Coordinates of N, CA and C in Angstrom, one line a residue:
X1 N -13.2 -6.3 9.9 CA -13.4 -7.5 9.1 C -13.3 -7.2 7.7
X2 N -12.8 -8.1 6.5 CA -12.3 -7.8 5.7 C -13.4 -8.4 4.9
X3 N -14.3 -7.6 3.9 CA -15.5 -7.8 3.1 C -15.0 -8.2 1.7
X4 N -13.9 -7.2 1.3 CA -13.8 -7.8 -0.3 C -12.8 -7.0 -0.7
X5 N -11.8 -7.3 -2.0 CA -10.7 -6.9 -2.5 C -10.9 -5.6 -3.8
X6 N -10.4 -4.6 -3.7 CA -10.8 -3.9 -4.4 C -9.2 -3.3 -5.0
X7 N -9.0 -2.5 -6.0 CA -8.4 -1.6 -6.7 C -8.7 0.2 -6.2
X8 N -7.6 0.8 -6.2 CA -7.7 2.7 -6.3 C -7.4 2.7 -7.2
X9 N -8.3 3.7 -8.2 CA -8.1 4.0 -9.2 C -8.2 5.3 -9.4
X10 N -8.0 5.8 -8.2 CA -8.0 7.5 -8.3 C -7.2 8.5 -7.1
X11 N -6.3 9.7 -7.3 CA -5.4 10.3 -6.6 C -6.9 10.8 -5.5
X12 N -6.6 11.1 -3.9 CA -7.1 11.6 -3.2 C -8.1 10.7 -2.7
X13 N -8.1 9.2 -3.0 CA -8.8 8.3 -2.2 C -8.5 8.3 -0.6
X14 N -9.3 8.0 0.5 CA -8.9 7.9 1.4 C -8.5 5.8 1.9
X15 N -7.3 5.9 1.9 CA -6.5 4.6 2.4 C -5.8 4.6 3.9
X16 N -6.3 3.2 4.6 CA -5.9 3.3 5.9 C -4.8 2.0 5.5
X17 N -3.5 1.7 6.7 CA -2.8 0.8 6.6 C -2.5 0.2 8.3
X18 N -2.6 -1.0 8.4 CA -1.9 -1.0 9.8 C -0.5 -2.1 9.6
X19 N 0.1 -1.9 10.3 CA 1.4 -1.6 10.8 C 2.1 -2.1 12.2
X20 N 2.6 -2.9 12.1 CA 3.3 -3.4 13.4 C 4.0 -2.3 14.3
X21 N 4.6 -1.3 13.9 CA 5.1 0.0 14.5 C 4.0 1.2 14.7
X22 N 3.3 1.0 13.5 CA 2.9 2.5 13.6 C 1.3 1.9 14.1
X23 N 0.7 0.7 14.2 CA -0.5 0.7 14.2 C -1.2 0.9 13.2
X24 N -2.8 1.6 13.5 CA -3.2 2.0 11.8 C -3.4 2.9 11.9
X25 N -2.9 3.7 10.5 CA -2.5 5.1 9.6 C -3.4 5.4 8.8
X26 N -4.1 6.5 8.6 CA -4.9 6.8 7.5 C -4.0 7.7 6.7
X27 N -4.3 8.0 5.8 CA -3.9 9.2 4.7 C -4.7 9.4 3.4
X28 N -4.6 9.8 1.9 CA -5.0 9.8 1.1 C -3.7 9.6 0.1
X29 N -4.3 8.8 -1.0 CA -3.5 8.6 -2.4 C -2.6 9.9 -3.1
X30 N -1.9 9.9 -3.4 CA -1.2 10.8 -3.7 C -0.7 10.4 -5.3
X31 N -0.3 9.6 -6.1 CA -0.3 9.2 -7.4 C 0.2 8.0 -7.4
X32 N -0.2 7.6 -8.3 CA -1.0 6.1 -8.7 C 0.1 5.7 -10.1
X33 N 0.5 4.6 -10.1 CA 1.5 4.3 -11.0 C 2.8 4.5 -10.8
X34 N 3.5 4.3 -9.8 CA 5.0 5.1 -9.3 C 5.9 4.2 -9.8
X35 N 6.9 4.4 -10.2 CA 7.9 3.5 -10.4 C 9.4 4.2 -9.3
X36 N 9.6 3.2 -8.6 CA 11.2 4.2 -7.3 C 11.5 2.6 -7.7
X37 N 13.1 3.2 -7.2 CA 14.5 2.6 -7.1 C 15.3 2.9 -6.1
X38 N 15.8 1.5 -5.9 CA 16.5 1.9 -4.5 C 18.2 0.8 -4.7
X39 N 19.3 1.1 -4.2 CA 20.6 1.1 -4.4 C 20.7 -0.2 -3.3
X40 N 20.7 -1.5 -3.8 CA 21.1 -2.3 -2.9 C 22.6 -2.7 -2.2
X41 N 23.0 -3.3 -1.5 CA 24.0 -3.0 -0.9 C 25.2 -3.7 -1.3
X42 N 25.2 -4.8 -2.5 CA 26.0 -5.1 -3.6 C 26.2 -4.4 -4.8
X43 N 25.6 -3.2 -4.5 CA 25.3 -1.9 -5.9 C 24.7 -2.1 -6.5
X44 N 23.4 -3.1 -7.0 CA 22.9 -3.3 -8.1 C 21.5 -2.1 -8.0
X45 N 20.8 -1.8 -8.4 CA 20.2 -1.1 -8.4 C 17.9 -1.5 -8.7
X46 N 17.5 -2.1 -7.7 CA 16.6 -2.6 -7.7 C 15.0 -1.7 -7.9
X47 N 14.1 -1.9 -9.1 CA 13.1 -0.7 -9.5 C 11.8 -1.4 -9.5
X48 N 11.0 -0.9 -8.4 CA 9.7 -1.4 -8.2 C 8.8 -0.3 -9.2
X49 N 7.9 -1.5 -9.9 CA 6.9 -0.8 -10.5 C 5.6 -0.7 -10.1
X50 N 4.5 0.4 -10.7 CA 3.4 0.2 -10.1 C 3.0 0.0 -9.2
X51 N 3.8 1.1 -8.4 CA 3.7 1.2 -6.5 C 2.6 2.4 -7.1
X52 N 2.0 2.7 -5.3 CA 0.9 3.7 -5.4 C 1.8 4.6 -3.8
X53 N 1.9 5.9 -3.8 CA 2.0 6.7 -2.8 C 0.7 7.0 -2.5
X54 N 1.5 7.6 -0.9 CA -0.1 8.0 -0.4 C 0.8 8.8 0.7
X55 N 0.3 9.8 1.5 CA 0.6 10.7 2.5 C 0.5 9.8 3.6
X56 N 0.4 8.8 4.1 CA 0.8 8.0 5.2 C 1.9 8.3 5.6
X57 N 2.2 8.3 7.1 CA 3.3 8.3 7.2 C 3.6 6.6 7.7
X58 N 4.9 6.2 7.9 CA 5.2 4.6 8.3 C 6.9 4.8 8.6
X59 N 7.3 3.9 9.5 CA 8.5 3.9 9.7 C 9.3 2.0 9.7
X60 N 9.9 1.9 10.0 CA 10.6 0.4 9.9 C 9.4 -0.6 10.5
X61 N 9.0 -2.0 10.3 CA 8.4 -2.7 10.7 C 6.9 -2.6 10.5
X62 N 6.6 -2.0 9.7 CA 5.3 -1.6 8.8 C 5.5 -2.5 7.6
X63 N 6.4 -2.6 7.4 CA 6.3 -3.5 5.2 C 5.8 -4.5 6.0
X64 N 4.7 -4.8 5.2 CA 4.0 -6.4 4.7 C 2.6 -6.0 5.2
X65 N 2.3 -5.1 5.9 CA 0.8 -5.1 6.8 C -0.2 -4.4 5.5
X66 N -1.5 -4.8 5.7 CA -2.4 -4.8 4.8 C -2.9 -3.3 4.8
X67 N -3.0 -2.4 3.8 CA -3.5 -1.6 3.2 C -5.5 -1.3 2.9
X68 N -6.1 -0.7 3.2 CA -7.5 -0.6 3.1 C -8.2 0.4 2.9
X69 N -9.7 -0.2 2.8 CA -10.4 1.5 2.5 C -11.5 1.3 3.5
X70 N -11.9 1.6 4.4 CA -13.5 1.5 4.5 C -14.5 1.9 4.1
X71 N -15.4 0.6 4.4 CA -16.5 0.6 3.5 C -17.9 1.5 4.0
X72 N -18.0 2.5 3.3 CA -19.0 3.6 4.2 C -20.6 2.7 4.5
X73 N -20.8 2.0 3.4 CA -21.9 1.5 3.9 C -22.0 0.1 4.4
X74 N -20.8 -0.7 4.9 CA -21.1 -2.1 5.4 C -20.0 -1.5 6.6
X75 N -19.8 -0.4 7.1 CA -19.0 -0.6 8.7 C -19.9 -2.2 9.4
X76 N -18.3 -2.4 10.0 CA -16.8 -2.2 10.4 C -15.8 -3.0 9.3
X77 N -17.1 -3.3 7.9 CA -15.7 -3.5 7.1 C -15.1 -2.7 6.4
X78 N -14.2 -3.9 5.8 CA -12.9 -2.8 5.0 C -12.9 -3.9 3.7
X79 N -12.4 -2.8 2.6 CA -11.6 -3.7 1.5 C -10.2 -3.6 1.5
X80 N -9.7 -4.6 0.8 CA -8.1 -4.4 1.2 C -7.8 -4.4 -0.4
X81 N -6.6 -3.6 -0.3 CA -6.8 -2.9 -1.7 C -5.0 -3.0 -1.6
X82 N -3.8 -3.8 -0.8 CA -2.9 -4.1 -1.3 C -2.0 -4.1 0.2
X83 N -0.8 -3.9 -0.2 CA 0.4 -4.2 1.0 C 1.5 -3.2 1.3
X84 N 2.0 -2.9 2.2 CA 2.8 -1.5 2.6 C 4.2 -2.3 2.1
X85 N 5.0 -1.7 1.5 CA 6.3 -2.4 0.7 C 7.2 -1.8 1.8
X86 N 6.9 -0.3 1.6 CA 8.1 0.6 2.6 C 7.6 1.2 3.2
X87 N 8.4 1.5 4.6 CA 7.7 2.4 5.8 C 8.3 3.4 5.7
X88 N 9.1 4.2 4.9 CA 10.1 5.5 5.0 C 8.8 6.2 5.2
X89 N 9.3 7.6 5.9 CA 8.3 8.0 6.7 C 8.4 9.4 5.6
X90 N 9.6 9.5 4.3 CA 9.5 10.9 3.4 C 8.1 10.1 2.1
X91 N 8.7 9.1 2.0 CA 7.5 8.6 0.7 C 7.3 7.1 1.0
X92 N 6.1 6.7 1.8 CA 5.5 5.3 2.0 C 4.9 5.3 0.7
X93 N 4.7 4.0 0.6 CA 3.9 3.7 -1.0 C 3.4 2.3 -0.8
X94 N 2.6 1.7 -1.0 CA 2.4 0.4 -1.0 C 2.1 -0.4 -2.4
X95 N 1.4 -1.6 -2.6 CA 1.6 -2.4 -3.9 C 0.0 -2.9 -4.2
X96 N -0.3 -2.4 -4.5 CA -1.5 -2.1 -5.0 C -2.2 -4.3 -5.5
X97 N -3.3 -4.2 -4.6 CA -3.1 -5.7 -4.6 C -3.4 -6.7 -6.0
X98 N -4.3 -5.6 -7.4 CA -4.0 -6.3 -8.7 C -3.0 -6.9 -8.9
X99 N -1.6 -5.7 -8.7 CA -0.2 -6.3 -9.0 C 0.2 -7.3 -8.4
X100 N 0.2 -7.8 -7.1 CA 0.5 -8.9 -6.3 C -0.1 -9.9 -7.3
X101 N -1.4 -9.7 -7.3 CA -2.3 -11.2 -8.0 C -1.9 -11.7 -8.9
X102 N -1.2 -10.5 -10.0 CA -1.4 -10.8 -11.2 C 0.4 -11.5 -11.7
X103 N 1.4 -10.8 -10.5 CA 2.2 -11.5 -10.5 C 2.7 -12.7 -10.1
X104 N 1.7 -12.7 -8.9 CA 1.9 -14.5 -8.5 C 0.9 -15.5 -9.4
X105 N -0.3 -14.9 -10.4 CA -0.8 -15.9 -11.0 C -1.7 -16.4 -10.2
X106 N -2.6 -15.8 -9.0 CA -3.3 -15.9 -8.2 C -4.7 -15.2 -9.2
X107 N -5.6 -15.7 -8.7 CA -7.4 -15.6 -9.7 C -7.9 -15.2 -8.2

């Protein structure tokens, strides 16, 4: 059950994600602020910012599933703290849910 939305603001947090392929994954944050690019297939060249890695691993059919932490002292909840973008299984990273908010203009 999902208690409240929070922010990572630190490398080595522990974050879980679930995932339509993979189910749910734990790992820990690995660096915070990432900027990757990826080569679209009209050549243009597309650069997401302010992604967060983490040692998860994820494979195809994972992007979009919710990202979390649990909450040591209100088990069985969780805060959700953003969205899995990519499931590449060398570097998953997800979108950290400020950025979501603050781009769609959501309070």
């Amino acid at each position: 059950m999902i208690s409240e939305a929070s922010d990572v603001v630190d490398v080595d947090v522990h974050v879980c994600k679930s995932g339509f392929t993979t189910h749910v994954v734990c790992g820990t944050v690995t660096e915070l602020n990432v900027e990757s690019s990826f080569q679209l297939s009209n050549g243009c060249t597309f650069i997401r910012r302010g992604m967060i890695d983490t040692s998860m691993g994820g494979i195809g059919g994972d992007s979009g599933g919710p990202v979390f932490s649990y909450s040591l002292i209100k088990l069985p909840y969780v805060s959700v703290v953003g969205i899995t973008i990519t499931g590449d299984e060398s570097k998953p990273e997800y979108l950290p849910l400020s950025v979501i908010l603050r781009v769609t203009m959501i309070d």
